[in-house]
Structures are given as structure tokens and as C-alpha cells.
Amino acid sequence: MATAGVFGGALALTALGSTAHAATGGNGAGTPAPTQAAAGQANAQDASDARIRITPGQGAYNVGINRPVAVTVTNGKLTKVTMTAVATGTEVPGTLAADGTSWKADGRLAPATKYQIAAEAVDAQNRPVTGNATITTVSPANDFVGHVSPENGSTVGVGMPVTVTFDKAISDKAAVESEIRVSSSSGQQVVGHWFGGSRLDFRPENYWKPGSTVTVRLDVHGTHRTVTFKVGRSQISTVDARTKQMTVVRDGRTIRTVPISSGSPEHPTYNGRMVISEKYRQVHMNGASVGLTKDGKPAYDIQAVPHAMRLTDSGTFIHGNYWGANSVFGKVNTSHGCVGLKDVRGGGDGRTPAAWFFDNSMVGDVVIVKNSDDKTPLAPGNGLSDWNMPWSEWVSGSGGN
């Protein structure tokens, strides 16, 4: 399945209804790309009439700590709303209206914190719909730096680059980059690279060393901030589109091989090294958002795709698939570009391959796809695909070059 992103260029979940859209972002900065859409060749699920709206919308930065965070629904009732701090998992209390049509967060939010909101609702016929949004609150000294990723205090996988997203295009890139220092307790050399005028990523030549601590110090135009995060265990998962198997290697040891179904010959999955940038237990995906229709209707409209993890901004996900027959996984590539693992509707069975992989993965883990029919090079700026750029080219883009 596919949608369009968080953590970079195109946003994956819209504010209106928080519906995930497939492949609206293209493959990198302004470069059109083949659709990397998510759904398999299943019949479209009956769509719910309920529509969820989350305010402020998906991807909002510099959200005021006193600004109301609200969820509303039309043509239905909310059944569950959760709002959690991404780095710590702390849940924000909220109040659901008696008529079930709205929810509001209680009290002030913490500054410089990323929150994920997940909402569920049903319409009059009890058909479900989900909504999701990720927002980031204003920093105490906000006047220049819009967002630093990963979050302070978080633990991430070995592939997670440091991303600094500015709230405006930078003209003197060298001067700004000189005011940002990224170091690792491992002693690895860390170098920055610009993607466009407002995104600056940092990474070492090879993946971060497991167990290391990375420190980001910013002293930009009067903004003083330090962000520290930890690197967890190493997990590298390799999807072989030819054999239709995914091999999961943790700390150098294969812990499981999982049958998968990747992109069909008409919609092949990108080859290359991708990084999990966000996780959703359920997300709504609709083919019409990128023109994937049949007889005037969406080629797919799946209200609650379970165990979905984003790999690119342009819409590549690795996710649970409950609509495909058992004979598909490990045998046939059927999707519109995503990687599907066997699952059940609602994602409630922890024994399924999709649930296992979701529970055993973290943001920053690396997913490599090989032997796909796709011939389009995966743009390093498409999501957190930085590792597809050779080190010499990466270094040449440092300091505003």
C-alpha cells in the first residue's frame, strides 16, 4: 500500500479525514516517479461514510503548547482516540464528547515534542475508518529551526539519519551548517548533506554503531538547542522480490525469514535501502488519490490497513495484508509497490508475520529491497533513503556545495 509521507517532502496523511494517499510526493525533490501505491489486487472494501478531521493537521510544525488539539467526525461517531508523545510513549489525556463526534486534548502540551494522534470511528452501518496525524510543538527558542529528528531522548535503529528541517529556505547553507554539530560516542565521522534549500541531513559513512549515543548541538541565529538520542540494536531486513522472502537480521544473526508479496510487474517496488520513518497500527489507504481508479471508482479503498510502516515519502510502505490469499505470500507479487505481509483484519492476532515484524521493528530500522523489476533509482531524499547515496557524493553536498 502506499501513501505520502511524514518526515520530509510530501505529507502522507491529509488533515481532512487524515486519509493516507498513495504516492503523491514523487521520487525526491520535484522529480516525478512511478506510483508506489499500496493495495494488492483485492476488491475495494466498502467505504465508511464517516470522515475524521484532526486539527492541527498532519505534519504541522511549531504547534503552540496551548493550541487546542481536536479530533472531529462527520457522519459517524468516534470509538477511540489516542495521542502519545513519540519519544516516550506518554499518552496525553483527552475528553470525548457525549455524542461521540469530537475529542479534545486536555491541558498544555510539552514544548519541542512530537505527538502522534490516532483516531477510530464508525458510520451508521458500523463501517470503520481511521485517522492519523503527527505534529510537533514549538521549541522554547523557536524563531528559526522548524524541526530536528530524531526526537530528544528517543531510541532509534541504526539507519536513522539526523534531519534538520528549516521553516524557510536557507540562502547561506555553509554558514548555517557550520552552526550545527553532530557527534557520536562511537567516534564515527558524521557529515551533513543538503536536500534542497530547507532540509539538512547528517549521517556517518556506514550505519550508526549499535548502542552508541548521538548528540546534536544547534546554535543557529540565536537558537541554542541540544538533542541526544540513542541507537538501539542493529536490524537490517532484506526483501528479495524474486524469491518473495524477507530475511530479518538482528545484530548479525538471522532471526526470521518471512514470506512477502511486493509490487507487481506493473507497479514494482523500488530497489534500494530504505528506513522506517513512522509506524501506524492502522492507516486508511485509497487509490483514487493518485488516479488509480477503475470504472470511476478507487482501485482500492482499504479503511484500516494494519501494521503499516512508512519507507518513503512517495508512498512505499511495508504493511499487513489481510485481503490476500495465503497462497500469495512467498509466491506472487501483487501490490502497487508496497511490501505486504500476512495479517488479519484489524491486526489483532499477534502471531501473524505482519504483527511480529511490526512489534519487532523500530523507527530507524533499515529495509533493503533487491531484485525488483523497478528501474527507477530511489532518490536519497525520498523519505530517509540517504544511504543510497555514495559517501563521496554525500560529502560533496556538505557545506552548501
Short mmCIF file of C-alpha atoms in Angstrom, two decimals:
data_model
loop_
_atom_site.label_atom_id
_atom_site.label_comp_id
_atom_site.label_asym_id
_atom_site.label_seq_id
_atom_site.Cartn_x
_atom_site.Cartn_y
_atom_site.Cartn_z
CA MET A 1 0.00 0.00 0.00
CA ALA A 2 1.19 3.45 -0.35
CA THR A 3 0.67 6.87 0.96
CA ALA A 4 2.67 10.03 1.03
CA GLY A 5 4.86 10.92 3.93
CA VAL A 6 5.86 12.32 7.23
CA PHE A 7 9.45 13.36 7.90
CA GLY A 8 10.13 15.16 4.70
CA GLY A 9 8.80 16.39 1.40
CA ALA A 10 5.31 15.16 0.68
CA LEU A 11 2.95 14.54 3.56
CA ALA A 12 1.39 11.16 3.73
CA LEU A 13 -1.75 11.70 5.73
CA THR A 14 -4.04 14.57 4.94
CA ALA A 15 -5.58 16.76 7.61
CA LEU A 16 -9.04 16.29 6.18
CA GLY A 17 -10.02 12.83 7.28
CA SER A 18 -6.35 12.02 7.83
CA THR A 19 -6.56 9.72 4.86
CA ALA A 20 -3.33 8.22 3.64
CA HIS A 21 -2.73 8.99 -0.01
CA ALA A 22 -0.62 6.93 -2.34
CA ALA A 23 2.48 8.31 -3.96
CA THR A 24 1.69 11.98 -4.10
CA GLY A 25 5.23 13.03 -3.36
CA GLY A 26 7.19 11.67 -6.29
CA ASN A 27 10.67 10.18 -6.01
CA GLY A 28 12.56 13.05 -4.44
CA ALA A 29 12.56 16.81 -4.71
CA GLY A 30 10.32 17.73 -7.60
CA THR A 31 11.12 14.59 -9.60
CA PRO A 32 8.07 12.63 -10.81
CA ALA A 33 8.19 8.95 -10.01
CA PRO A 34 6.18 5.86 -10.84
CA THR A 35 3.35 5.26 -8.41
CA GLN A 36 4.42 3.27 -5.38
CA ALA A 37 0.90 2.51 -4.22
CA ALA A 38 0.00 0.05 -1.59
CA ALA A 39 -3.00 -2.09 -2.18
CA GLY A 40 -2.99 -5.50 -3.76
CA GLN A 41 -5.38 -6.79 -6.38
CA ALA A 42 -8.24 -7.22 -3.91
CA ASN A 43 -11.70 -5.80 -4.39
CA ALA A 44 -12.23 -2.44 -2.73
CA GLN A 45 -13.64 -2.66 0.76
CA ASP A 46 -16.95 -0.92 1.38
CA ALA A 47 -16.05 2.63 2.28
CA SER A 48 -17.26 4.17 5.50
CA ASP A 49 -19.34 7.34 5.33
CA ALA A 50 -17.59 8.64 8.45
CA ARG A 51 -14.93 11.31 7.91
CA ILE A 52 -12.32 12.13 10.54
CA ARG A 53 -10.61 15.50 10.81
CA ILE A 54 -7.60 16.13 13.05
CA THR A 55 -6.61 19.69 13.96
CA PRO A 56 -3.85 20.80 13.59
CA GLY A 57 -3.21 18.73 10.51
CA GLN A 58 -0.69 16.07 9.63
CA GLY A 59 2.92 17.24 9.66
CA ALA A 60 2.26 20.53 11.47
CA TYR A 61 5.42 22.04 12.99
CA ASN A 62 5.76 24.75 15.64
CA VAL A 63 2.37 23.96 17.15
CA GLY A 64 1.71 26.14 20.19
CA ILE A 65 1.70 24.29 23.50
CA ASN A 66 -1.64 25.93 24.38
CA ARG A 67 -3.19 25.37 20.97
CA PRO A 68 -6.19 23.04 21.06
CA VAL A 69 -5.65 19.60 19.55
CA ALA A 70 -9.01 18.27 18.42
CA VAL A 71 -10.49 15.37 16.51
CA THR A 72 -13.94 15.58 14.93
CA VAL A 73 -16.01 13.23 12.83
CA THR A 74 -18.90 13.74 10.45
CA ASN A 75 -21.43 11.05 9.51
CA GLY A 76 -20.30 8.85 12.35
CA LYS A 77 -19.03 8.51 15.92
CA LEU A 78 -15.55 8.30 17.34
CA THR A 79 -14.81 5.00 19.08
CA LYS A 80 -11.21 5.59 20.15
CA VAL A 81 -8.70 8.44 20.15
CA THR A 82 -5.15 8.29 21.47
CA MET A 83 -2.47 10.97 21.50
CA THR A 84 1.03 9.94 22.51
CA ALA A 85 4.49 11.51 22.68
CA VAL A 86 6.55 9.66 20.07
CA ALA A 87 9.82 9.61 22.01
CA THR A 88 8.46 8.44 25.37
CA GLY A 89 5.11 6.82 24.58
CA THR A 90 3.43 9.00 27.21
CA GLU A 91 -0.28 9.34 26.48
CA VAL A 92 -1.96 12.73 26.54
CA PRO A 93 -5.34 12.69 28.34
CA GLY A 94 -8.35 13.90 26.41
CA THR A 95 -12.11 14.23 26.60
CA LEU A 96 -14.58 12.57 24.24
CA ALA A 97 -17.84 14.42 23.75
CA ALA A 98 -21.00 12.70 24.95
CA ASP A 99 -22.35 12.43 21.40
CA GLY A 100 -19.10 10.86 20.15
CA THR A 101 -18.50 13.43 17.43
CA SER A 102 -15.46 15.19 18.90
CA TRP A 103 -12.42 14.72 21.12
CA LYS A 104 -10.13 17.33 22.63
CA ALA A 105 -6.76 17.03 24.34
CA ASP A 106 -6.73 18.21 27.95
CA GLY A 107 -4.20 20.73 29.21
CA ARG A 108 -0.93 22.04 27.85
CA LEU A 109 1.42 20.12 25.60
CA ALA A 110 5.16 19.79 26.16
CA PRO A 111 7.40 22.03 24.04
CA ALA A 112 9.69 20.67 21.31
CA THR A 113 7.81 17.35 21.32
CA LYS A 114 6.46 15.20 18.51
CA TYR A 115 3.00 13.73 19.08
CA GLN A 116 1.10 11.08 17.14
CA ILE A 117 -2.71 11.15 17.11
CA ALA A 118 -4.65 8.03 16.12
CA ALA A 119 -8.44 8.07 15.81
CA GLU A 120 -11.04 5.42 15.03
CA ALA A 121 -14.70 5.92 14.11
CA VAL A 122 -17.66 4.08 12.62
CA ASP A 123 -20.57 5.24 10.48
CA ALA A 124 -24.26 4.38 10.89
CA GLN A 125 -23.67 0.96 9.33
CA ASN A 126 -20.77 0.29 11.71
CA ARG A 127 -18.20 0.55 8.92
CA PRO A 128 -14.86 1.65 10.40
CA VAL A 129 -12.50 4.42 9.40
CA THR A 130 -9.19 5.50 10.90
CA GLY A 131 -7.36 8.82 11.03
CA ASN A 132 -3.76 9.60 11.92
CA ALA A 133 -1.58 12.69 12.25
CA THR A 134 1.85 13.54 13.58
CA ILE A 135 2.50 17.05 14.88
CA THR A 136 5.45 18.78 16.55
CA THR A 137 5.17 21.51 19.17
CA VAL A 138 7.12 24.74 19.18
CA SER A 139 10.61 24.79 20.69
CA PRO A 140 11.26 27.18 23.59
CA ALA A 141 13.54 29.29 21.40
CA ASN A 142 11.61 28.90 18.19
CA ASP A 143 12.39 31.51 15.61
CA PHE A 144 14.38 29.63 13.03
CA VAL A 145 14.74 25.87 13.34
CA GLY A 146 11.49 24.16 12.47
CA HIS A 147 12.23 20.57 13.44
CA VAL A 148 15.00 18.19 14.45
CA SER A 149 14.62 14.44 14.01
CA PRO A 150 15.00 12.05 15.82
CA GLU A 151 13.36 13.28 18.99
CA ASN A 152 15.39 14.12 22.05
CA GLY A 153 15.58 11.09 24.34
CA SER A 154 14.44 8.61 21.71
CA THR A 155 15.96 5.26 20.75
CA VAL A 156 16.17 4.51 17.03
CA GLY A 157 17.53 1.97 14.60
CA VAL A 158 20.99 2.12 13.07
CA GLY A 159 19.76 3.65 9.81
CA MET A 160 18.15 6.79 11.26
CA PRO A 161 19.78 9.95 9.88
CA VAL A 162 19.63 13.26 11.71
CA THR A 163 17.28 15.56 9.80
CA VAL A 164 17.05 19.29 10.40
CA THR A 165 14.08 20.83 8.59
CA PHE A 166 14.07 24.62 8.47
CA ASP A 167 10.92 26.72 8.33
CA LYS A 168 12.27 28.67 5.35
CA ALA A 169 14.77 28.14 2.54
CA ILE A 170 18.38 28.77 3.54
CA SER A 171 20.49 31.01 1.32
CA ASP A 172 23.84 30.71 3.12
CA LYS A 173 23.91 26.96 3.66
CA ALA A 174 27.57 26.79 4.65
CA ALA A 175 27.09 29.32 7.45
CA VAL A 176 24.04 27.55 8.83
CA GLU A 177 25.64 24.11 8.63
CA SER A 178 28.71 25.39 10.47
CA GLU A 179 26.46 26.18 13.44
CA ILE A 180 25.23 22.58 13.77
CA ARG A 181 27.40 19.86 15.27
CA VAL A 182 26.52 16.16 15.23
CA SER A 183 28.75 13.71 17.07
CA SER A 184 28.56 10.06 18.10
CA SER A 185 30.01 8.30 21.12
CA SER A 186 31.25 5.69 18.63
CA GLY A 187 33.71 8.20 17.17
CA GLN A 188 32.25 7.86 13.66
CA GLN A 189 32.74 10.81 11.33
CA VAL A 190 29.38 12.49 10.71
CA VAL A 191 28.82 14.73 7.68
CA GLY A 192 25.86 16.82 6.56
CA HIS A 193 24.19 16.89 3.15
CA TRP A 194 21.57 19.31 1.84
CA PHE A 195 18.39 18.19 0.09
CA GLY A 196 17.01 21.36 -1.42
CA GLY A 197 17.04 24.61 0.49
CA SER A 198 15.39 23.65 3.75
CA ARG A 199 16.43 20.08 4.63
CA LEU A 200 19.85 19.18 6.03
CA ASP A 201 20.61 15.54 6.91
CA PHE A 202 23.59 14.15 8.81
CA ARG A 203 24.92 10.60 8.78
CA PRO A 204 28.16 8.62 9.05
CA GLU A 205 29.64 6.71 6.10
CA ASN A 206 28.13 3.47 7.38
CA TYR A 207 25.20 2.83 9.71
CA TRP A 208 25.43 4.08 13.29
CA LYS A 209 27.14 1.71 15.70
CA PRO A 210 24.59 -0.17 17.83
CA GLY A 211 24.45 1.11 21.40
CA SER A 212 26.04 4.45 20.60
CA THR A 213 24.73 7.86 21.66
CA VAL A 214 24.37 10.68 19.13
CA THR A 215 24.37 14.34 20.16
CA VAL A 216 23.10 17.21 18.01
CA ARG A 217 24.07 20.73 19.07
CA LEU A 218 22.50 23.72 17.34
CA ASP A 219 23.50 27.33 17.70
CA VAL A 220 21.61 28.85 14.80
CA HIS A 221 20.61 32.52 14.71
CA GLY A 222 20.31 32.69 18.47
CA THR A 223 18.61 29.31 18.82
CA HIS A 224 20.53 27.11 21.27
CA ARG A 225 19.42 23.51 21.49
CA THR A 226 20.87 20.09 22.23
CA VAL A 227 19.21 16.87 21.11
CA THR A 228 20.51 13.49 22.26
CA PHE A 229 19.29 10.10 21.11
CA LYS A 230 20.41 6.52 21.44
CA VAL A 231 20.99 3.92 18.75
CA GLY A 232 19.46 0.57 19.57
CA ARG A 233 20.29 -2.86 18.27
CA SER A 234 21.06 -3.35 14.58
CA GLN A 235 18.20 -4.72 12.48
CA ILE A 236 18.57 -4.98 8.70
CA SER A 237 15.72 -6.65 6.80
CA THR A 238 16.24 -7.63 3.16
CA VAL A 239 13.26 -8.13 0.85
CA ASP A 240 14.04 -10.27 -2.19
CA ALA A 241 11.35 -9.52 -4.77
CA ARG A 242 12.44 -12.53 -6.83
CA THR A 243 12.20 -15.17 -4.09
CA LYS A 244 9.40 -13.23 -2.34
CA GLN A 245 11.02 -13.68 1.05
CA MET A 246 12.25 -11.18 3.64
CA THR A 247 15.24 -12.06 5.79
CA VAL A 248 15.44 -10.23 9.13
CA VAL A 249 18.96 -9.95 10.53
CA ARG A 250 19.48 -8.60 14.05
CA ASP A 251 22.99 -7.89 15.33
CA GLY A 252 24.41 -10.01 12.52
CA ARG A 253 22.19 -13.04 13.13
CA THR A 254 19.17 -14.10 11.05
CA ILE A 255 16.20 -14.21 13.40
CA ARG A 256 13.41 -14.92 10.92
CA THR A 257 12.58 -15.33 7.24
CA VAL A 258 9.12 -14.05 6.29
CA PRO A 259 7.18 -14.69 3.06
CA ILE A 260 6.10 -11.44 1.39
CA SER A 261 4.30 -10.08 -1.65
CA SER A 262 5.86 -6.99 -3.24
CA GLY A 263 4.98 -4.82 -6.23
CA SER A 264 3.51 -6.41 -9.32
CA PRO A 265 5.33 -6.17 -12.68
CA GLU A 266 3.09 -3.18 -13.49
CA HIS A 267 3.89 -1.44 -10.20
CA PRO A 268 7.26 -2.76 -8.99
CA THR A 269 8.69 -1.82 -5.61
CA TYR A 270 11.74 0.44 -5.51
CA ASN A 271 15.07 -1.33 -5.18
CA GLY A 272 17.39 0.16 -2.60
CA ARG A 273 17.98 0.89 1.06
CA MET A 274 15.03 2.43 2.89
CA VAL A 275 14.48 3.35 6.53
CA ILE A 276 11.32 3.01 8.62
CA SER A 277 10.27 6.59 9.34
CA GLU A 278 6.92 6.06 11.07
CA LYS A 279 4.67 3.29 12.34
CA TYR A 280 0.86 3.05 12.34
CA ARG A 281 -1.16 0.21 13.77
CA GLN A 282 -3.85 1.07 11.23
CA VAL A 283 -4.00 3.52 8.33
CA HIS A 284 -6.54 4.30 5.60
CA MET A 285 -5.33 3.95 2.00
CA ASN A 286 -7.22 4.96 -1.13
CA GLY A 287 -6.10 4.58 -4.75
CA ALA A 288 -8.15 7.47 -6.14
CA SER A 289 -5.82 10.00 -4.52
CA VAL A 290 -3.21 9.23 -7.18
CA GLY A 291 -5.54 8.44 -10.06
CA LEU A 292 -5.64 4.68 -9.52
CA THR A 293 -9.26 4.10 -10.46
CA LYS A 294 -11.34 1.50 -12.24
CA ASP A 295 -14.72 2.35 -13.77
CA GLY A 296 -14.60 5.67 -11.95
CA LYS A 297 -14.02 4.10 -8.55
CA PRO A 298 -10.83 3.75 -6.48
CA ALA A 299 -8.74 0.75 -7.47
CA TYR A 300 -8.60 0.10 -3.75
CA ASP A 301 -10.11 1.72 -0.67
CA ILE A 302 -8.96 -0.03 2.48
CA GLN A 303 -10.08 1.71 5.63
CA ALA A 304 -7.75 0.11 8.15
CA VAL A 305 -4.55 -1.33 6.72
CA PRO A 306 -2.87 -2.95 9.75
CA HIS A 307 0.74 -2.73 10.92
CA ALA A 308 1.82 -0.11 8.40
CA MET A 309 5.37 1.29 8.43
CA ARG A 310 6.46 4.02 6.04
CA LEU A 311 9.57 3.52 3.91
CA THR A 312 9.42 6.51 1.51
CA ASP A 313 7.68 9.86 1.28
CA SER A 314 6.33 8.93 -2.13
CA GLY A 315 4.26 6.15 -0.65
CA THR A 316 6.16 2.91 -0.14
CA PHE A 317 5.06 1.05 2.99
CA ILE A 318 5.70 -2.35 4.47
CA HIS A 319 2.38 -3.40 5.99
CA GLY A 320 -0.03 -6.12 6.93
CA ASN A 321 -2.27 -7.63 4.24
CA TYR A 322 -5.44 -9.47 5.34
CA TRP A 323 -7.22 -9.47 1.96
CA GLY A 324 -4.67 -11.59 0.09
CA ALA A 325 -4.97 -15.37 -0.03
CA ASN A 326 -2.42 -17.42 1.88
CA SER A 327 -1.10 -18.65 -1.48
CA VAL A 328 0.04 -15.13 -2.40
CA PHE A 329 2.75 -14.68 0.23
CA GLY A 330 6.07 -16.07 -0.89
CA LYS A 331 4.57 -16.90 -4.29
CA VAL A 332 3.20 -13.87 -6.18
CA ASN A 333 3.96 -10.14 -6.27
CA THR A 334 0.58 -8.43 -6.36
CA SER A 335 0.77 -4.95 -4.81
CA HIS A 336 1.01 -1.48 -6.33
CA GLY A 337 4.53 -1.03 -4.92
CA CYS A 338 4.43 -1.76 -1.20
CA VAL A 339 5.64 -4.85 0.62
CA GLY A 340 2.83 -6.91 2.13
CA LEU A 341 3.00 -9.45 4.97
CA LYS A 342 0.24 -11.82 6.00
CA ASP A 343 -2.14 -10.35 8.58
CA VAL A 344 -5.72 -10.48 9.82
CA ARG A 345 -8.40 -7.81 9.61
CA GLY A 346 -7.94 -5.41 12.49
CA GLY A 347 -4.39 -6.66 13.11
CA GLY A 348 -5.42 -8.28 16.39
CA ASP A 349 -3.55 -11.57 16.01
CA GLY A 350 -0.02 -11.13 17.32
CA ARG A 351 1.04 -14.44 15.77
CA THR A 352 0.88 -13.20 12.17
CA PRO A 353 4.07 -12.30 10.29
CA ALA A 354 2.95 -8.67 9.95
CA ALA A 355 2.27 -8.29 13.68
CA TRP A 356 5.57 -9.95 14.56
CA PHE A 357 7.55 -7.67 12.24
CA PHE A 358 5.74 -4.55 13.46
CA ASP A 359 6.34 -5.42 17.12
CA ASN A 360 9.99 -6.21 16.46
CA SER A 361 10.78 -3.10 14.40
CA MET A 362 11.57 0.46 15.39
CA VAL A 363 11.83 3.77 13.60
CA GLY A 364 15.28 3.89 12.05
CA ASP A 365 15.47 0.21 11.12
CA VAL A 366 16.73 -0.50 7.60
CA VAL A 367 14.68 -2.34 4.96
CA ILE A 368 16.55 -3.26 1.76
CA VAL A 369 14.68 -4.29 -1.40
CA LYS A 370 16.54 -6.15 -4.13
CA ASN A 371 15.73 -7.98 -7.38
CA SER A 372 12.62 -5.91 -8.10
CA ASP A 373 11.77 -5.14 -11.73
CA ASP A 374 11.79 -1.41 -10.97
CA LYS A 375 14.44 0.51 -12.94
CA THR A 376 13.94 3.94 -11.32
CA PRO A 377 16.78 4.80 -8.93
CA LEU A 378 15.45 5.50 -5.44
CA ALA A 379 16.17 9.17 -4.69
CA PRO A 380 18.14 9.54 -1.43
CA GLY A 381 15.87 12.43 -0.39
CA ASN A 382 12.73 10.32 -0.81
CA GLY A 383 11.98 9.60 2.82
CA LEU A 384 15.07 8.61 4.81
CA SER A 385 16.76 6.87 1.89
CA ASP A 386 20.05 8.72 2.49
CA TRP A 387 22.08 5.50 2.40
CA ASN A 388 21.53 5.10 -1.34
CA MET A 389 23.95 7.98 -2.00
CA PRO A 390 27.66 7.05 -2.25
CA TRP A 391 29.79 8.57 0.51
CA SER A 392 31.87 10.68 -1.90
CA GLU A 393 28.73 12.24 -3.34
CA TRP A 394 27.29 12.72 0.16
CA VAL A 395 30.36 14.62 1.33
CA SER A 396 30.32 16.79 -1.80
CA GLY A 397 26.87 18.07 -0.78
CA SER A 398 28.14 19.25 2.59
CA GLY A 399 28.68 22.89 3.49
CA GLY A 400 26.29 24.15 0.86
CA ASN A 401 28.17 22.60 -2.08
#
